[in-house]
Structures are given as structure tokens and as C-alpha cells.
PDB file of C-alpha atoms in Angstrom:
ATOM      1  CA  ILE A   3     -38.193-148.515  25.435  1.00 82.00           C
ATOM      2  CA  ARG A   4     -41.380-150.291  24.473  1.00 86.00           C
ATOM      3  CA  TRP A   5     -41.505-153.477  22.421  1.00 89.00           C
ATOM      4  CA  CYS A   6     -44.929-154.800  21.498  1.00 91.00           C
ATOM      5  CA  GLY A   7     -45.774-158.288  20.450  1.00 92.00           C
ATOM      6  CA  LYS A   8     -47.451-161.490  21.532  1.00 92.00           C
ATOM      7  CA  ALA A   9     -46.221-164.733  23.048  1.00 94.00           C
ATOM      8  CA  SER A  10     -46.577-167.445  20.401  1.00 93.00           C
ATOM      9  CA  THR A  11     -45.322-170.451  22.364  1.00 96.00           C
ATOM     10  CA  VAL A  12     -44.598-171.181  26.024  1.00 96.00           C
ATOM     11  CA  GLU A  13     -42.540-174.269  26.816  1.00 96.00           C
ATOM     12  CA  TYR A  14     -41.676-175.682  30.222  1.00 96.00           C
ATOM     13  CA  SER A  15     -38.634-177.878  30.809  1.00 95.00           C
ATOM     14  CA  SER A  16     -36.612-179.237  33.714  1.00 94.00           C
ATOM     15  CA  GLU A  17     -32.966-180.119  34.157  1.00 91.00           C
ATOM     16  CA  GLY A  18     -32.123-181.566  37.505  1.00 90.00           C
ATOM     17  CA  GLU A  19     -33.295-179.140  40.171  1.00 92.00           C
ATOM     18  CA  HIS A  20     -33.844-176.283  37.730  1.00 94.00           C
ATOM     19  CA  ASP A  21     -37.073-175.482  35.910  1.00 95.00           C
ATOM     20  CA  TYR A  22     -37.047-173.426  32.732  1.00 96.00           C
ATOM     21  CA  VAL A  23     -39.676-171.499  30.860  1.00 96.00           C
ATOM     22  CA  THR A  24     -38.958-170.671  27.197  1.00 95.00           C
ATOM     23  CA  ILE A  25     -41.238-168.097  25.616  1.00 95.00           C
ATOM     24  CA  LYS A  26     -41.142-167.192  21.929  1.00 96.00           C
ATOM     25  CA  PHE A  27     -42.538-163.787  21.034  1.00 95.00           C
ATOM     26  CA  LEU A  28     -43.747-162.395  17.714  1.00 95.00           C
ATOM     27  CA  HIS A  29     -43.522-158.683  16.968  1.00 95.00           C
ATOM     28  CA  ASP A  30     -46.708-156.792  16.094  1.00 95.00           C
ATOM     29  CA  TYR A  31     -45.360-156.501  12.542  1.00 95.00           C
ATOM     30  CA  GLU A  32     -46.537-160.096  12.065  1.00 95.00           C
ATOM     31  CA  HIS A  33     -50.061-158.677  11.721  1.00 94.00           C
ATOM     32  CA  ILE A  34     -49.022-157.122   8.396  1.00 95.00           C
ATOM     33  CA  LYS A  35     -48.024-160.569   7.159  1.00 94.00           C
ATOM     34  CA  LYS A  36     -51.598-161.741   7.819  1.00 93.00           C
ATOM     35  CA  ILE A  37     -53.314-158.998   5.796  1.00 95.00           C
ATOM     36  CA  ILE A  38     -54.458-160.547   2.524  1.00 94.00           C
ATOM     37  CA  CYS A  39     -54.567-158.004  -0.296  1.00 95.00           C
ATOM     38  CA  TYR A  40     -57.657-158.656  -2.384  1.00 93.00           C
ATOM     39  CA  SER A  41     -57.695-157.907  -6.100  1.00 92.00           C
ATOM     40  CA  ASN A  42     -60.553-155.524  -5.388  1.00 89.00           C
ATOM     41  CA  PRO A  43     -61.083-154.930  -1.641  1.00 89.00           C
ATOM     42  CA  LEU A  44     -64.406-153.187  -2.299  1.00 86.00           C
ATOM     43  CA  PHE A  45     -66.100-156.241  -3.846  1.00 84.00           C
ATOM     44  CA  GLY A  46     -66.986-159.598  -2.338  1.00 78.00           C
ATOM     45  CA  ALA A  47     -64.617-162.547  -2.600  1.00 77.00           C
ATOM     46  CA  GLU A  48     -66.901-164.131  -5.207  1.00 77.00           C
ATOM     47  CA  LEU A  49     -66.717-161.101  -7.517  1.00 79.00           C
ATOM     48  CA  GLN A  50     -63.163-159.888  -7.946  1.00 83.00           C
ATOM     49  CA  TRP A  51     -62.939-157.517 -10.878  1.00 84.00           C
ATOM     50  CA  PRO A  52     -60.488-156.318 -12.036  1.00 87.00           C
ATOM     51  CA  LYS A  53     -58.391-159.434 -11.621  1.00 87.00           C
ATOM     52  CA  SER A  54     -55.508-157.611  -9.947  1.00 91.00           C
ATOM     53  CA  PHE A  55     -55.088-154.664  -7.573  1.00 94.00           C
ATOM     54  CA  LEU A  56     -53.103-151.958  -9.331  1.00 94.00           C
ATOM     55  CA  PHE A  57     -51.732-148.645  -8.071  1.00 95.00           C
ATOM     56  CA  ALA A  58     -49.302-146.370  -9.895  1.00 93.00           C
ATOM     57  CA  GLY A  59     -47.989-143.320  -8.112  1.00 92.00           C
ATOM     58  CA  PRO A  60     -46.004-142.318  -5.013  1.00 93.00           C
ATOM     59  CA  SER A  61     -44.888-145.444  -3.142  1.00 94.00           C
ATOM     60  CA  ILE A  62     -46.016-144.352   0.300  1.00 94.00           C
ATOM     61  CA  ALA A  63     -49.455-143.363  -0.985  1.00 93.00           C
ATOM     62  CA  GLY A  64     -49.754-146.736  -2.724  1.00 94.00           C
ATOM     63  CA  MET A  65     -48.773-148.787   0.316  1.00 96.00           C
ATOM     64  CA  ARG A  66     -51.019-146.721   2.578  1.00 95.00           C
ATOM     65  CA  THR A  67     -53.963-147.157   0.176  1.00 94.00           C
ATOM     66  CA  LEU A  68     -53.369-150.896  -0.176  1.00 95.00           C
ATOM     67  CA  VAL A  69     -53.343-151.525   3.581  1.00 96.00           C
ATOM     68  CA  PHE A  70     -56.247-149.185   4.364  1.00 93.00           C
ATOM     69  CA  LEU A  71     -58.562-150.707   1.733  1.00 93.00           C
ATOM     70  CA  ASN A  72     -57.852-154.230   2.946  1.00 93.00           C
ATOM     71  CA  LEU A  73     -58.367-153.247   6.592  1.00 93.00           C
ATOM     72  CA  LEU A  74     -61.606-151.567   5.525  1.00 89.00           C
ATOM     73  CA  ARG A  75     -62.662-154.825   3.924  1.00 88.00           C
ATOM     74  CA  ARG A  76     -61.719-156.762   7.047  1.00 87.00           C
ATOM     75  CA  PHE A  77     -63.307-154.594   9.742  1.00 84.00           C
ATOM     76  CA  ASP A  78     -66.011-152.475   8.104  1.00 79.00           C
ATOM     77  CA  ALA A  79     -69.681-153.218   8.779  1.00 62.00           C
ATOM     78  CA  TYR A  80     -70.322-153.711   5.078  1.00 69.00           C
ATOM     79  CA  TRP A  81     -68.260-156.928   5.089  1.00 66.00           C
ATOM     80  CA  THR A  82     -68.479-158.104   8.704  1.00 69.00           C
ATOM     81  CA  LEU A  83     -71.318-158.550  11.161  1.00 72.00           C
ATOM     82  CA  ALA A  84     -71.551-156.214  14.121  1.00 73.00           C
ATOM     83  CA  GLU A  85     -70.998-157.631  17.603  1.00 73.00           C
ATOM     84  CA  ASP A  86     -74.683-157.024  18.367  1.00 78.00           C
ATOM     85  CA  ILE A  87     -76.559-157.378  15.084  1.00 80.00           C
ATOM     86  CA  PHE A  88     -79.731-155.890  16.617  1.00 85.00           C
ATOM     87  CA  SER A  89     -78.013-152.666  17.770  1.00 82.00           C
ATOM     88  CA  ASP A  90     -77.704-149.666  15.455  1.00 80.00           C
ATOM     89  CA  ASP A  91     -74.796-148.351  17.561  1.00 80.00           C
ATOM     90  CA  SER A  92     -72.874-151.588  17.065  1.00 77.00           C
ATOM     91  CA  TRP A  93     -73.184-151.299  13.271  1.00 76.00           C
ATOM     92  CA  ARG A  94     -72.127-147.631  13.376  1.00 76.00           C
ATOM     93  CA  ASN A  95     -69.077-148.495  15.482  1.00 76.00           C
ATOM     94  CA  ASN A  96     -67.781-150.782  12.711  1.00 75.00           C
ATOM     95  CA  LEU A  97     -67.962-147.891  10.244  1.00 77.00           C
ATOM     96  CA  ASP A  98     -65.585-145.818  12.401  1.00 80.00           C
ATOM     97  CA  PRO A  99     -61.908-146.816  11.816  1.00 83.00           C
ATOM     98  CA  THR A 100     -60.994-145.688  15.344  1.00 84.00           C
ATOM     99  CA  ASN A 101     -62.867-148.757  16.626  1.00 84.00           C
ATOM    100  CA  TRP A 102     -60.789-151.157  14.534  1.00 88.00           C
ATOM    101  CA  PRO A 103     -57.947-153.050  16.274  1.00 91.00           C
ATOM    102  CA  ILE A 104     -55.533-152.067  13.446  1.00 94.00           C
ATOM    103  CA  ILE A 105     -55.490-148.719  11.640  1.00 94.00           C
ATOM    104  CA  VAL A 106     -53.315-146.910   9.120  1.00 94.00           C
ATOM    105  CA  MET A 107     -51.922-143.608  10.369  1.00 92.00           C
ATOM    106  CA  PRO A 108     -54.438-141.063   9.060  1.00 85.00           C
ATOM    107  CA  GLN A 109     -52.217-137.983   9.286  1.00 69.00           C
ATOM    108  CA  TYR A 110     -51.101-137.792   5.695  1.00 75.00           C
ATOM    109  CA  ASN A 111     -51.060-135.346   2.790  1.00 81.00           C
ATOM    110  CA  PHE A 112     -50.882-136.863  -0.692  1.00 83.00           C
ATOM    111  CA  PHE A 113     -49.757-133.531  -2.201  1.00 85.00           C
ATOM    112  CA  THR A 114     -46.530-133.489  -0.158  1.00 86.00           C
ATOM    113  CA  ASP A 115     -45.624-137.152  -0.757  1.00 88.00           C
ATOM    114  CA  THR A 116     -42.220-136.972  -2.461  1.00 89.00           C
ATOM    115  CA  SER A 117     -41.533-140.729  -2.285  1.00 91.00           C
ATOM    116  CA  ALA A 118     -40.374-142.451  -5.477  1.00 91.00           C
ATOM    117  CA  TRP A 119     -43.119-143.602  -7.776  1.00 92.00           C
ATOM    118  CA  SER A 120     -43.817-147.269  -8.222  1.00 93.00           C
ATOM    119  CA  VAL A 121     -46.421-149.664  -9.524  1.00 94.00           C
ATOM    120  CA  ILE A 122     -47.991-151.920  -6.900  1.00 96.00           C
ATOM    121  CA  SER A 123     -49.866-154.923  -8.205  1.00 95.00           C
ATOM    122  CA  THR A 124     -51.176-157.967  -6.392  1.00 95.00           C
ATOM    123  CA  ARG A 125     -53.750-160.701  -6.524  1.00 92.00           C
ATOM    124  CA  PHE A 126     -54.412-162.041  -3.024  1.00 93.00           C
ATOM    125  CA  GLY A 127     -50.810-161.628  -1.857  1.00 94.00           C
ATOM    126  CA  ASN A 128     -50.002-160.870   1.770  1.00 94.00           C
ATOM    127  CA  ALA A 129     -49.231-157.221   2.497  1.00 96.00           C
ATOM    128  CA  HIS A 130     -45.655-157.849   3.650  1.00 96.00           C
ATOM    129  CA  ASP A 131     -44.617-159.655   0.453  1.00 96.00           C
ATOM    130  CA  VAL A 132     -46.364-157.101  -1.743  1.00 96.00           C
ATOM    131  CA  MET A 133     -44.982-153.983  -0.042  1.00 96.00           C
ATOM    132  CA  LEU A 134     -41.432-155.006   0.871  1.00 96.00           C
ATOM    133  CA  PRO A 135     -39.878-154.535  -2.623  1.00 95.00           C
ATOM    134  CA  THR A 136     -41.667-151.192  -2.998  1.00 95.00           C
ATOM    135  CA  ALA A 137     -40.528-150.010   0.429  1.00 96.00           C
ATOM    136  CA  ARG A 138     -36.909-150.997  -0.306  1.00 95.00           C
ATOM    137  CA  ASP A 139     -36.875-149.259  -3.689  1.00 92.00           C
ATOM    138  CA  ALA A 140     -38.445-146.079  -2.297  1.00 92.00           C
ATOM    139  CA  GLY A 141     -36.371-145.980   0.898  1.00 93.00           C
ATOM    140  CA  ALA A 142     -39.528-146.181   3.001  1.00 95.00           C
ATOM    141  CA  GLN A 143     -39.896-147.755   6.413  1.00 95.00           C
ATOM    142  CA  ILE A 144     -43.031-149.626   7.494  1.00 96.00           C
ATOM    143  CA  THR A 145     -43.646-149.072  11.213  1.00 94.00           C
ATOM    144  CA  CYS A 146     -46.030-150.758  13.650  1.00 94.00           C
ATOM    145  CA  GLU A 147     -46.637-149.165  17.019  1.00 94.00           C
ATOM    146  CA  ARG A 148     -49.145-150.230  19.624  1.00 94.00           C
ATOM    147  CA  TRP A 149     -51.132-147.326  21.064  1.00 95.00           C
ATOM    148  CA  PHE A 150     -52.380-147.742  24.633  1.00 95.00           C
ATOM    149  CA  PRO A 151     -54.784-145.533  26.626  1.00 94.00           C
ATOM    150  CA  GLY A 152     -52.702-142.840  28.319  1.00 94.00           C
ATOM    151  CA  ASP A 153     -50.274-142.485  25.393  1.00 95.00           C
ATOM    152  CA  PRO A 154     -50.339-139.276  23.329  1.00 95.00           C
ATOM    153  CA  GLN A 155     -52.822-139.523  20.460  1.00 94.00           C
ATOM    154  CA  PRO A 156     -50.948-140.452  17.236  1.00 92.00           C
ATOM    155  CA  ALA A 157     -53.053-138.140  15.031  1.00 90.00           C
ATOM    156  CA  PRO A 158     -55.101-135.825  17.252  1.00 91.00           C
ATOM    157  CA  ASP A 159     -56.277-133.670  14.317  1.00 88.00           C
ATOM    158  CA  HIS A 160     -57.845-136.686  12.592  1.00 87.00           C
ATOM    159  CA  THR A 161     -58.904-139.238  15.175  1.00 86.00           C
ATOM    160  CA  THR A 162     -59.163-139.987  18.880  1.00 90.00           C
ATOM    161  CA  LEU A 163     -58.300-143.557  19.846  1.00 92.00           C
ATOM    162  CA  VAL A 164     -59.828-145.103  22.970  1.00 90.00           C
ATOM    163  CA  GLU A 165     -58.988-148.821  22.819  1.00 90.00           C
ATOM    164  CA  PRO A 166     -55.466-150.314  22.433  1.00 93.00           C
ATOM    165  CA  THR A 167     -54.773-150.102  18.702  1.00 95.00           C
ATOM    166  CA  LEU A 168     -52.012-151.168  16.335  1.00 95.00           C
ATOM    167  CA  VAL A 169     -51.042-148.112  14.252  1.00 96.00           C
ATOM    168  CA  ILE A 170     -49.345-148.809  10.915  1.00 96.00           C
ATOM    169  CA  ASP A 171     -47.384-145.973   9.350  1.00 95.00           C
ATOM    170  CA  PHE A 172     -45.070-145.467   6.381  1.00 95.00           C
ATOM    171  CA  VAL A 173     -42.054-143.170   6.778  1.00 93.00           C
ATOM    172  CA  ASP A 174     -39.881-141.844   3.955  1.00 91.00           C
ATOM    173  CA  LYS A 175     -36.282-142.580   5.022  1.00 92.00           C
ATOM    174  CA  SER A 176     -34.728-142.064   1.584  1.00 89.00           C
ATOM    175  CA  GLY A 177     -33.350-138.636   2.483  1.00 85.00           C
ATOM    176  CA  VAL A 178     -34.146-137.426  -1.044  1.00 82.00           C
ATOM    177  CA  ARG A 179     -36.211-134.290  -1.495  1.00 78.00           C
ATOM    178  CA  GLY A 180     -37.014-132.687  -4.812  1.00 79.00           C
ATOM    179  CA  PRO A 181     -37.342-129.054  -5.808  1.00 82.00           C
ATOM    180  CA  THR A 182     -41.156-128.863  -5.787  1.00 85.00           C
ATOM    181  CA  GLY A 183     -42.096-130.737  -2.588  1.00 84.00           C
ATOM    182  CA  THR A 184     -44.937-132.482  -4.459  1.00 86.00           C
ATOM    183  CA  PRO A 185     -45.534-136.008  -5.810  1.00 86.00           C
ATOM    184  CA  LEU A 186     -43.837-134.892  -9.047  1.00 88.00           C
ATOM    185  CA  ASP A 187     -40.475-135.095  -7.222  1.00 88.00           C
ATOM    186  CA  GLY A 188     -40.871-138.856  -6.852  1.00 88.00           C
ATOM    187  CA  LEU A 189     -41.716-139.176 -10.528  1.00 88.00           C
ATOM    188  CA  PHE A 190     -38.666-137.093 -11.517  1.00 87.00           C
ATOM    189  CA  ARG A 191     -36.507-139.289  -9.285  1.00 85.00           C
ATOM    190  CA  VAL A 192     -37.702-142.502 -10.978  1.00 85.00           C
ATOM    191  CA  VAL A 193     -37.299-141.031 -14.473  1.00 87.00           C
ATOM    192  CA  SER A 194     -33.781-139.767 -13.728  1.00 84.00           C
ATOM    193  CA  THR A 195     -32.774-143.147 -12.286  1.00 81.00           C
ATOM    194  CA  ILE A 196     -34.026-144.950 -15.393  1.00 85.00           C
ATOM    195  CA  LEU A 197     -32.317-142.460 -17.728  1.00 84.00           C
ATOM    196  CA  GLU A 198     -28.989-142.956 -15.903  1.00 78.00           C
ATOM    197  CA  ASP A 199     -29.149-146.655 -16.785  1.00 72.00           C
TER     198      ASP A 199
END
């Protein structure tokens, strides 16, 4: 069993002849709580148009898009300086998501996403607060797994990781599958739920 996180505080104490060390750990999921979701991740902070991020469609596709665009904004060379600003290779490395410390699982097919449809809207909210109601309604699970060198590649058909990387994925745990196996199933599910009420 592997549990990944970071030590947030280390406290030393003594009682009589005994010494104690108390360590508080934070799970890697805490990184999701630090992702700020811009109104428009593709524009600079000074120019945010439209005034709110909006996605309507399958829930998993929406959450995946939201996180990827904000990670792109955070780590891509367009928004951040390269480690060596005089090296072309350093700038190119920022363009490659496999060099980012956090990635969204790339192995995904929009046309087989049967998760319930939802509308995701935010204006500079943190990813956890924005996605949690959507994930609960759709029966989706947000997972964070730390990949280390020597582990099997998480998506060998799409990417090859080299450095330790936090891999964020979204898994449909609703147990509901529709007749077509396409995104229309999620739409039918939402419509039928509303009509029942």
C-alpha cells in the first residue's frame, strides 16, 4: 500500500525521560485545493474575458478540462519563465506536459464519456470547491496518485513520464451506463432525473 503526501509540521516534545516527535502529513490531494481556476486560463490575469469559466457537458470531461487548462496556465512556457531563459531546450521542456510536476491523466476518450452532464462555472475558485459538487452529483471520484520512476507508466500510449509526477484522474463510479455508450447517455440521465421530479 502506498500513501503519498508531505509532512506539514514536525513538533518535538519531552515528558520525563521520553522524547516525542509528532508529524502531521497532508495528502497529495491538497495540491488540488491550491489550483486556482481562472475565469479564462488562456488569458493573462489582467485580461479575464469572459468573466466566468463555463463548461456544459459530461461532468468528467468538464472537470478534466478545468484542471488541465489551469495547469497549462501554471506550468506552460507561455505564462512562466523557463529555468534557463537563454536555453531553447528549457523553453521547449515547459511546453511538454510530461515535464510538469502535476498532470491530468491523458488517457481519455470524450466520445465514450457517459458521466452525467453538468454545468461547471467559476471565477477564481479553487479546483476542489468547484469540482466537489459536480463529482458528487455525477458519482465521479477524483484521484491523485504519485508516479515514481520504476512504476508502470500511467498512460503509455500517450506519454512517458521520467520525473516523479502527481497524476490527477477522474473515475466514473456511478455504476450507470446508458444504451449508446456515448456522452448522450449522461444527458439522458440528467433529463430523466429532472423529469422524475
